[in-house]
Amino acid sequence: MDKYAVWGNPIAQSKSPQIHQFFAQQTRQKMEYVAILGDEVHFESQLLAFFAAGAKGCNITAPFKQRAYQLAQVYSKRALTAGACNTLKKLDNGELYADNTDGAGLVSDLQRLDWLKPNQSILILGAGGATQGVLLPLLQARQNITIANRTLAKAQDLADKFAQYGKVSAVQLNDIPAHQFNLVINATSLGLQGQTAPINQDILKLAHAVYDMQYAKQCDTPFIAWAKSLGVQNLSDGFGMLVGQAAHSFALWRGVMPDVTSLIIQEII
Ligand code: ATR
């Protein structure tokens, strides 16, 4: 049976095995998909051994997205611009192909929510790997993007790098212009510590919709809870993005795109 896995550290929390098993059943694909705890020191040799033993592909999650990217020989454009990959596929000639489906997962979810009209203004909070992974697909969807970050230089670097793909600018997190953004996306890692990005709350009050790339099962993430308390009507955590990025990886490996709607709406896993 064709073998796949998700690699990360920690990995016990990963929903990817359940998501891919659901997709495999739905599309009648015979495949195995497991979670593997990568070793902080020996990750590269572990991953290469996994492929040498016949595995067909894998997902990569924190903290290995950049390290896995270094092991590939062939890259999708979206992996190249992200400088990181969440998906590897073994090609027929034995080379490893790196892709990054995080941005496609976000774009699919925003389309599902009907939040992605052309020429909108989007505010992204954070300028780390999560932001870098989604900028190209959002700009290709003709969104005008403002990146706000605590460390302005990191936001400015991303804005400079992605300016060739569309309208993107950088601001300091505590200096965001009062503007009615169509969408505010949290891509900081603050929710992991139960915190929210320290931005002027008026920015959220004015926003048409608020999306958190993080997700929490059966409760609100700190950022969503804050936006809700301020009266924002259109809210979503990142569960649909998680399912969406998995679906795009699955399609790359198996040549068939699963239907994500029932999984997202019913939160089956
Ligand atoms: P990820 O891969 O999840 O994006 P990351 O690359 O470490 O993780 O990026 C974390 C993001 O959260 C960064 O934008 C970081 O801001 P800095 O670039 O200034 O470090 C942001 N972040 C983390 N802790 C923060 C805090 N206490 N206040 C504001 N922003 C914070």
Short mmCIF file of C-alpha atoms and ligand atoms in Angstrom, two decimals:
data_model
loop_
_atom_site.label_atom_id
_atom_site.label_comp_id
_atom_site.label_asym_id
_atom_site.label_seq_id
_atom_site.Cartn_x
_atom_site.Cartn_y
_atom_site.Cartn_z
CA MET A 1 0.00 0.00 0.00
CA ASP A 2 1.27 3.51 -0.79
CA LYS A 3 2.72 5.15 2.31
CA TYR A 4 2.38 8.78 3.43
CA ALA A 5 2.97 10.60 6.71
CA VAL A 6 3.04 13.93 8.46
CA TRP A 7 6.32 14.89 10.14
CA GLY A 8 6.58 17.38 12.99
CA ASN A 9 7.74 17.87 16.56
CA PRO A 10 5.47 17.77 18.52
CA ILE A 11 3.12 15.69 16.39
CA ALA A 12 0.59 14.02 18.72
CA GLN A 13 -1.84 16.95 18.24
CA SER A 14 -1.88 16.58 14.44
CA LYS A 15 -5.24 16.04 12.78
CA SER A 16 -3.64 15.21 9.41
CA PRO A 17 -3.89 11.38 9.72
CA GLN A 18 -7.64 11.58 10.35
CA ILE A 19 -8.15 14.13 7.57
CA HIS A 20 -6.23 12.05 5.00
CA GLN A 21 -7.93 8.82 6.06
CA PHE A 22 -11.26 10.59 5.54
CA PHE A 23 -10.14 11.76 2.06
CA ALA A 24 -8.85 8.27 1.16
CA GLN A 25 -12.19 6.68 2.06
CA GLN A 26 -14.16 9.34 0.25
CA THR A 27 -12.13 8.99 -2.98
CA ARG A 28 -11.58 5.20 -2.65
CA GLN A 29 -7.81 5.46 -2.58
CA LYS A 30 -5.79 2.68 -0.98
CA MET A 31 -3.12 4.42 1.07
CA GLU A 32 -1.62 4.55 4.53
CA TYR A 33 -1.03 7.87 6.32
CA VAL A 34 0.60 8.08 9.75
CA ALA A 35 2.07 10.76 12.05
CA ILE A 36 5.81 10.63 12.69
CA LEU A 37 7.71 12.49 15.39
CA GLY A 38 10.76 14.00 13.71
CA ASP A 39 13.99 14.16 15.66
CA GLU A 40 15.31 17.71 16.13
CA VAL A 41 18.87 16.57 15.31
CA HIS A 42 18.42 13.66 12.89
CA PHE A 43 15.37 14.89 10.94
CA GLU A 44 17.10 14.90 7.53
CA SER A 45 18.43 11.34 7.73
CA GLN A 46 15.08 10.11 9.12
CA LEU A 47 13.14 11.70 6.27
CA LEU A 48 15.49 10.40 3.58
CA ALA A 49 15.26 6.89 5.09
CA PHE A 50 11.45 7.17 4.98
CA PHE A 51 11.58 7.86 1.23
CA ALA A 52 14.32 5.27 0.62
CA ALA A 53 11.95 2.70 2.16
CA GLY A 54 9.38 3.47 -0.55
CA ALA A 55 7.16 6.23 0.84
CA LYS A 56 5.33 8.25 -1.81
CA GLY A 57 4.95 11.56 -0.03
CA CYS A 58 4.54 13.46 3.21
CA ASN A 59 3.36 16.59 4.89
CA ILE A 60 5.74 18.64 6.97
CA THR A 61 4.72 20.75 9.93
CA ALA A 62 6.54 22.85 12.54
CA PRO A 63 9.44 23.11 13.04
CA PHE A 64 10.68 21.32 9.89
CA LYS A 65 9.15 23.23 6.94
CA GLN A 66 12.41 24.98 6.03
CA ARG A 67 14.61 21.95 6.65
CA ALA A 68 12.43 19.68 4.50
CA TYR A 69 12.52 22.32 1.77
CA GLN A 70 16.34 22.03 1.68
CA LEU A 71 16.08 18.29 0.92
CA ALA A 72 14.07 18.67 -2.29
CA GLN A 73 15.44 18.79 -5.82
CA VAL A 74 12.36 20.25 -7.58
CA TYR A 75 10.10 23.09 -6.37
CA SER A 76 6.68 24.53 -7.11
CA LYS A 77 6.65 28.30 -7.50
CA ARG A 78 4.61 28.69 -4.32
CA ALA A 79 7.16 26.64 -2.36
CA LEU A 80 9.99 28.72 -3.83
CA THR A 81 8.37 32.02 -2.86
CA ALA A 82 7.49 30.70 0.61
CA GLY A 83 11.02 29.36 1.15
CA ALA A 84 9.40 26.45 2.95
CA CYS A 85 7.29 23.41 2.14
CA ASN A 86 4.45 21.60 3.85
CA THR A 87 4.29 18.86 1.18
CA LEU A 88 6.84 16.55 -0.41
CA LYS A 89 6.17 14.11 -3.23
CA LYS A 90 8.53 11.45 -4.54
CA LEU A 91 8.68 11.76 -8.32
CA ASP A 92 8.98 8.76 -10.65
CA ASN A 93 12.66 9.56 -11.25
CA GLY A 94 13.29 9.42 -7.49
CA GLU A 95 13.64 13.18 -6.97
CA LEU A 96 11.75 14.95 -4.20
CA TYR A 97 9.26 17.62 -5.27
CA ALA A 98 8.49 20.34 -2.70
CA ASP A 99 5.18 22.17 -2.66
CA ASN A 100 3.52 24.57 -0.24
CA THR A 101 -0.26 24.17 -0.09
CA ASP A 102 -0.85 26.40 2.96
CA GLY A 103 -1.78 29.44 0.90
CA ALA A 104 -4.02 27.44 -1.41
CA GLY A 105 -5.73 26.01 1.69
CA LEU A 106 -6.36 29.52 3.01
CA VAL A 107 -7.61 30.79 -0.34
CA SER A 108 -9.97 27.78 -0.70
CA ASP A 109 -11.36 28.41 2.75
CA LEU A 110 -11.87 32.13 2.12
CA GLN A 111 -13.68 31.22 -1.11
CA ARG A 112 -15.86 28.74 0.79
CA LEU A 113 -16.73 31.54 3.23
CA ASP A 114 -17.38 33.86 0.26
CA TRP A 115 -14.87 36.33 1.69
CA LEU A 116 -12.61 36.61 -1.34
CA LYS A 117 -13.75 39.28 -3.77
CA PRO A 118 -11.14 40.91 -6.07
CA ASN A 119 -9.36 44.09 -4.98
CA GLN A 120 -10.15 43.83 -1.30
CA SER A 121 -7.89 45.23 1.40
CA ILE A 122 -6.53 42.56 3.71
CA LEU A 123 -4.55 43.15 6.89
CA ILE A 124 -2.25 40.29 7.91
CA LEU A 125 -0.91 40.34 11.46
CA GLY A 126 2.55 38.74 11.65
CA ALA A 127 5.45 38.36 9.24
CA GLY A 128 6.77 34.90 10.06
CA GLY A 129 6.64 31.64 8.14
CA ALA A 130 2.84 31.45 8.27
CA THR A 131 2.52 34.80 6.47
CA GLN A 132 5.25 34.05 3.95
CA GLY A 133 3.48 30.81 3.02
CA VAL A 134 0.21 32.51 2.03
CA LEU A 135 1.26 35.77 0.38
CA LEU A 136 1.65 34.52 -3.20
CA PRO A 137 -1.80 32.84 -3.49
CA LEU A 138 -3.49 35.86 -1.86
CA LEU A 139 -1.76 38.30 -4.21
CA GLN A 140 -2.62 36.06 -7.17
CA ALA A 141 -6.25 36.33 -5.98
CA ARG A 142 -5.81 40.12 -6.47
CA GLN A 143 -5.92 41.09 -2.82
CA ASN A 144 -4.30 44.35 -1.60
CA ILE A 145 -2.28 43.37 1.43
CA THR A 146 -0.95 45.25 4.44
CA ILE A 147 1.43 43.24 6.62
CA ALA A 148 1.64 44.44 10.24
CA ASN A 149 4.39 43.10 12.43
CA ARG A 150 6.03 43.84 15.79
CA THR A 151 9.40 43.80 14.00
CA LEU A 152 8.75 46.20 11.13
CA ALA A 153 11.89 45.15 9.19
CA LYS A 154 10.53 41.60 8.74
CA ALA A 155 7.24 42.89 7.37
CA GLN A 156 9.11 45.29 5.08
CA ASP A 157 11.35 42.48 3.78
CA LEU A 158 8.27 40.43 2.86
CA ALA A 159 6.57 43.43 1.25
CA ASP A 160 9.70 44.12 -0.85
CA LYS A 161 10.03 40.48 -1.86
CA PHE A 162 6.39 40.07 -2.90
CA ALA A 163 5.87 43.52 -4.48
CA GLN A 164 6.43 41.94 -7.92
CA TYR A 165 3.22 39.91 -7.46
CA GLY A 166 0.80 42.64 -6.39
CA LYS A 167 -0.01 45.42 -3.93
CA VAL A 168 1.63 44.77 -0.58
CA SER A 169 2.90 47.15 2.10
CA ALA A 170 4.28 46.94 5.63
CA VAL A 171 3.46 48.70 8.91
CA GLN A 172 4.38 48.41 12.56
CA LEU A 173 1.88 46.37 14.59
CA ASN A 174 1.08 49.31 16.89
CA ASP A 175 0.84 51.82 14.04
CA ILE A 176 -1.82 50.30 11.74
CA PRO A 177 -3.75 53.06 9.94
CA ALA A 178 -7.42 53.35 10.92
CA HIS A 179 -8.98 51.80 7.85
CA GLN A 180 -11.93 49.58 7.17
CA PHE A 181 -10.20 46.35 6.10
CA ASN A 182 -12.35 43.80 4.31
CA LEU A 183 -10.51 41.08 6.14
CA VAL A 184 -8.07 40.89 9.06
CA ILE A 185 -6.04 37.66 9.26
CA ASN A 186 -4.12 36.67 12.36
CA ALA A 187 -0.88 34.93 11.39
CA THR A 188 1.06 35.60 14.58
CA SER A 189 1.98 32.75 16.88
CA LEU A 190 0.55 34.54 19.94
CA GLY A 191 -2.56 32.38 20.24
CA LEU A 192 -0.36 29.42 21.18
CA GLN A 193 0.34 31.25 24.45
CA GLY A 194 -3.30 32.19 24.89
CA GLN A 195 -2.60 35.79 23.80
CA THR A 196 -3.75 38.12 21.05
CA ALA A 197 -1.76 40.53 18.90
CA PRO A 198 -1.67 43.94 20.62
CA ILE A 199 -3.40 46.03 17.95
CA ASN A 200 -5.78 48.96 18.28
CA GLN A 201 -9.17 47.34 18.80
CA ASP A 202 -10.82 49.86 16.49
CA ILE A 203 -9.12 48.06 13.58
CA LEU A 204 -11.08 44.92 14.44
CA LYS A 205 -14.33 46.75 15.15
CA LEU A 206 -14.20 48.27 11.66
CA ALA A 207 -13.26 45.02 9.90
CA HIS A 208 -15.82 43.27 7.74
CA ALA A 209 -14.41 39.82 8.60
CA VAL A 210 -11.76 38.30 10.86
CA TYR A 211 -9.87 35.06 10.23
CA ASP A 212 -7.45 33.30 12.57
CA MET A 213 -4.99 30.88 10.95
CA GLN A 214 -4.94 28.99 14.23
CA TYR A 215 -7.81 26.77 15.27
CA ALA A 216 -9.17 25.32 18.47
CA LYS A 217 -11.53 22.39 18.71
CA GLN A 218 -14.97 23.28 20.08
CA CYS A 219 -13.90 26.65 21.44
CA ASP A 220 -12.82 30.03 20.16
CA THR A 221 -9.16 30.87 19.67
CA PRO A 222 -8.07 33.88 21.77
CA PHE A 223 -8.12 36.10 18.67
CA ILE A 224 -11.58 34.98 17.57
CA ALA A 225 -12.88 35.41 21.13
CA TRP A 226 -11.54 38.98 21.19
CA ALA A 227 -13.05 39.85 17.80
CA LYS A 228 -16.37 38.34 18.89
CA SER A 229 -16.37 40.42 22.08
CA LEU A 230 -15.92 43.53 19.91
CA GLY A 231 -19.00 42.68 17.88
CA VAL A 232 -17.38 41.43 14.65
CA GLN A 233 -20.01 39.39 12.82
CA ASN A 234 -17.96 37.38 10.30
CA LEU A 235 -15.49 35.16 12.12
CA SER A 236 -13.57 32.01 11.29
CA ASP A 237 -10.72 30.06 12.79
CA GLY A 238 -8.22 28.15 10.65
CA PHE A 239 -9.81 24.70 10.67
CA GLY A 240 -10.95 25.08 7.07
CA MET A 241 -7.45 26.17 6.06
CA LEU A 242 -6.03 23.05 7.70
CA VAL A 243 -8.45 20.83 5.78
CA GLY A 244 -7.87 22.84 2.60
CA GLN A 245 -4.08 22.54 2.65
CA ALA A 246 -4.48 18.80 3.26
CA ALA A 247 -6.84 18.52 0.28
CA HIS A 248 -4.37 20.26 -2.03
CA SER A 249 -1.56 17.93 -0.83
CA PHE A 250 -3.81 14.91 -1.37
CA ALA A 251 -4.63 16.07 -4.91
CA LEU A 252 -0.93 16.47 -5.70
CA TRP A 253 -0.19 12.91 -4.55
CA ARG A 254 -3.28 11.06 -5.76
CA GLY A 255 -4.51 13.12 -8.72
CA VAL A 256 -7.99 13.55 -7.25
CA MET A 257 -9.31 16.52 -5.27
CA PRO A 258 -11.38 15.49 -2.25
CA ASP A 259 -14.57 17.30 -1.26
CA VAL A 260 -13.75 19.23 1.92
CA THR A 261 -17.16 20.69 2.68
CA SER A 262 -18.64 17.93 4.81
CA LEU A 263 -15.45 17.65 6.84
CA ILE A 264 -15.34 21.37 7.59
CA ILE A 265 -19.03 21.92 8.25
CA GLN A 266 -19.52 18.90 10.46
CA GLU A 267 -16.05 19.14 12.06
CA ILE A 268 -16.05 15.34 11.83
CA ILE A 269 -12.54 14.92 13.19
P1 ATR B 1 5.13 31.05 12.19
O1 ATR B 1 5.90 30.04 11.41
O2 ATR B 1 3.97 30.47 12.96
O3 ATR B 1 4.75 32.23 11.39
P2 ATR B 1 7.27 32.59 13.31
O4 ATR B 1 7.97 32.54 11.99
O5 ATR B 1 8.07 32.38 14.55
O6 ATR B 1 6.11 31.52 13.37
O7 ATR B 1 6.47 33.99 13.39
C1 ATR B 1 5.76 34.35 14.52
C2 ATR B 1 5.04 35.69 14.28
O8 ATR B 1 4.33 36.05 15.47
C3 ATR B 1 5.99 36.84 13.96
O9 ATR B 1 5.34 37.75 13.10
C4 ATR B 1 6.20 37.44 15.35
O10 ATR B 1 6.58 38.80 15.34
P3 ATR B 1 8.17 39.20 15.23
O11 ATR B 1 8.52 39.01 13.78
O12 ATR B 1 8.23 40.60 15.66
O13 ATR B 1 8.89 38.25 16.15
C5 ATR B 1 4.81 37.32 15.92
N1 ATR B 1 4.88 37.37 17.39
C6 ATR B 1 5.33 36.40 18.22
N2 ATR B 1 5.27 36.82 19.51
C7 ATR B 1 4.78 38.10 19.47
C8 ATR B 1 4.47 39.08 20.47
N3 ATR B 1 4.65 38.84 21.79
N4 ATR B 1 3.97 40.28 20.07
C9 ATR B 1 3.77 40.54 18.76
N5 ATR B 1 4.04 39.65 17.76
C10 ATR B 1 4.53 38.45 18.11
#
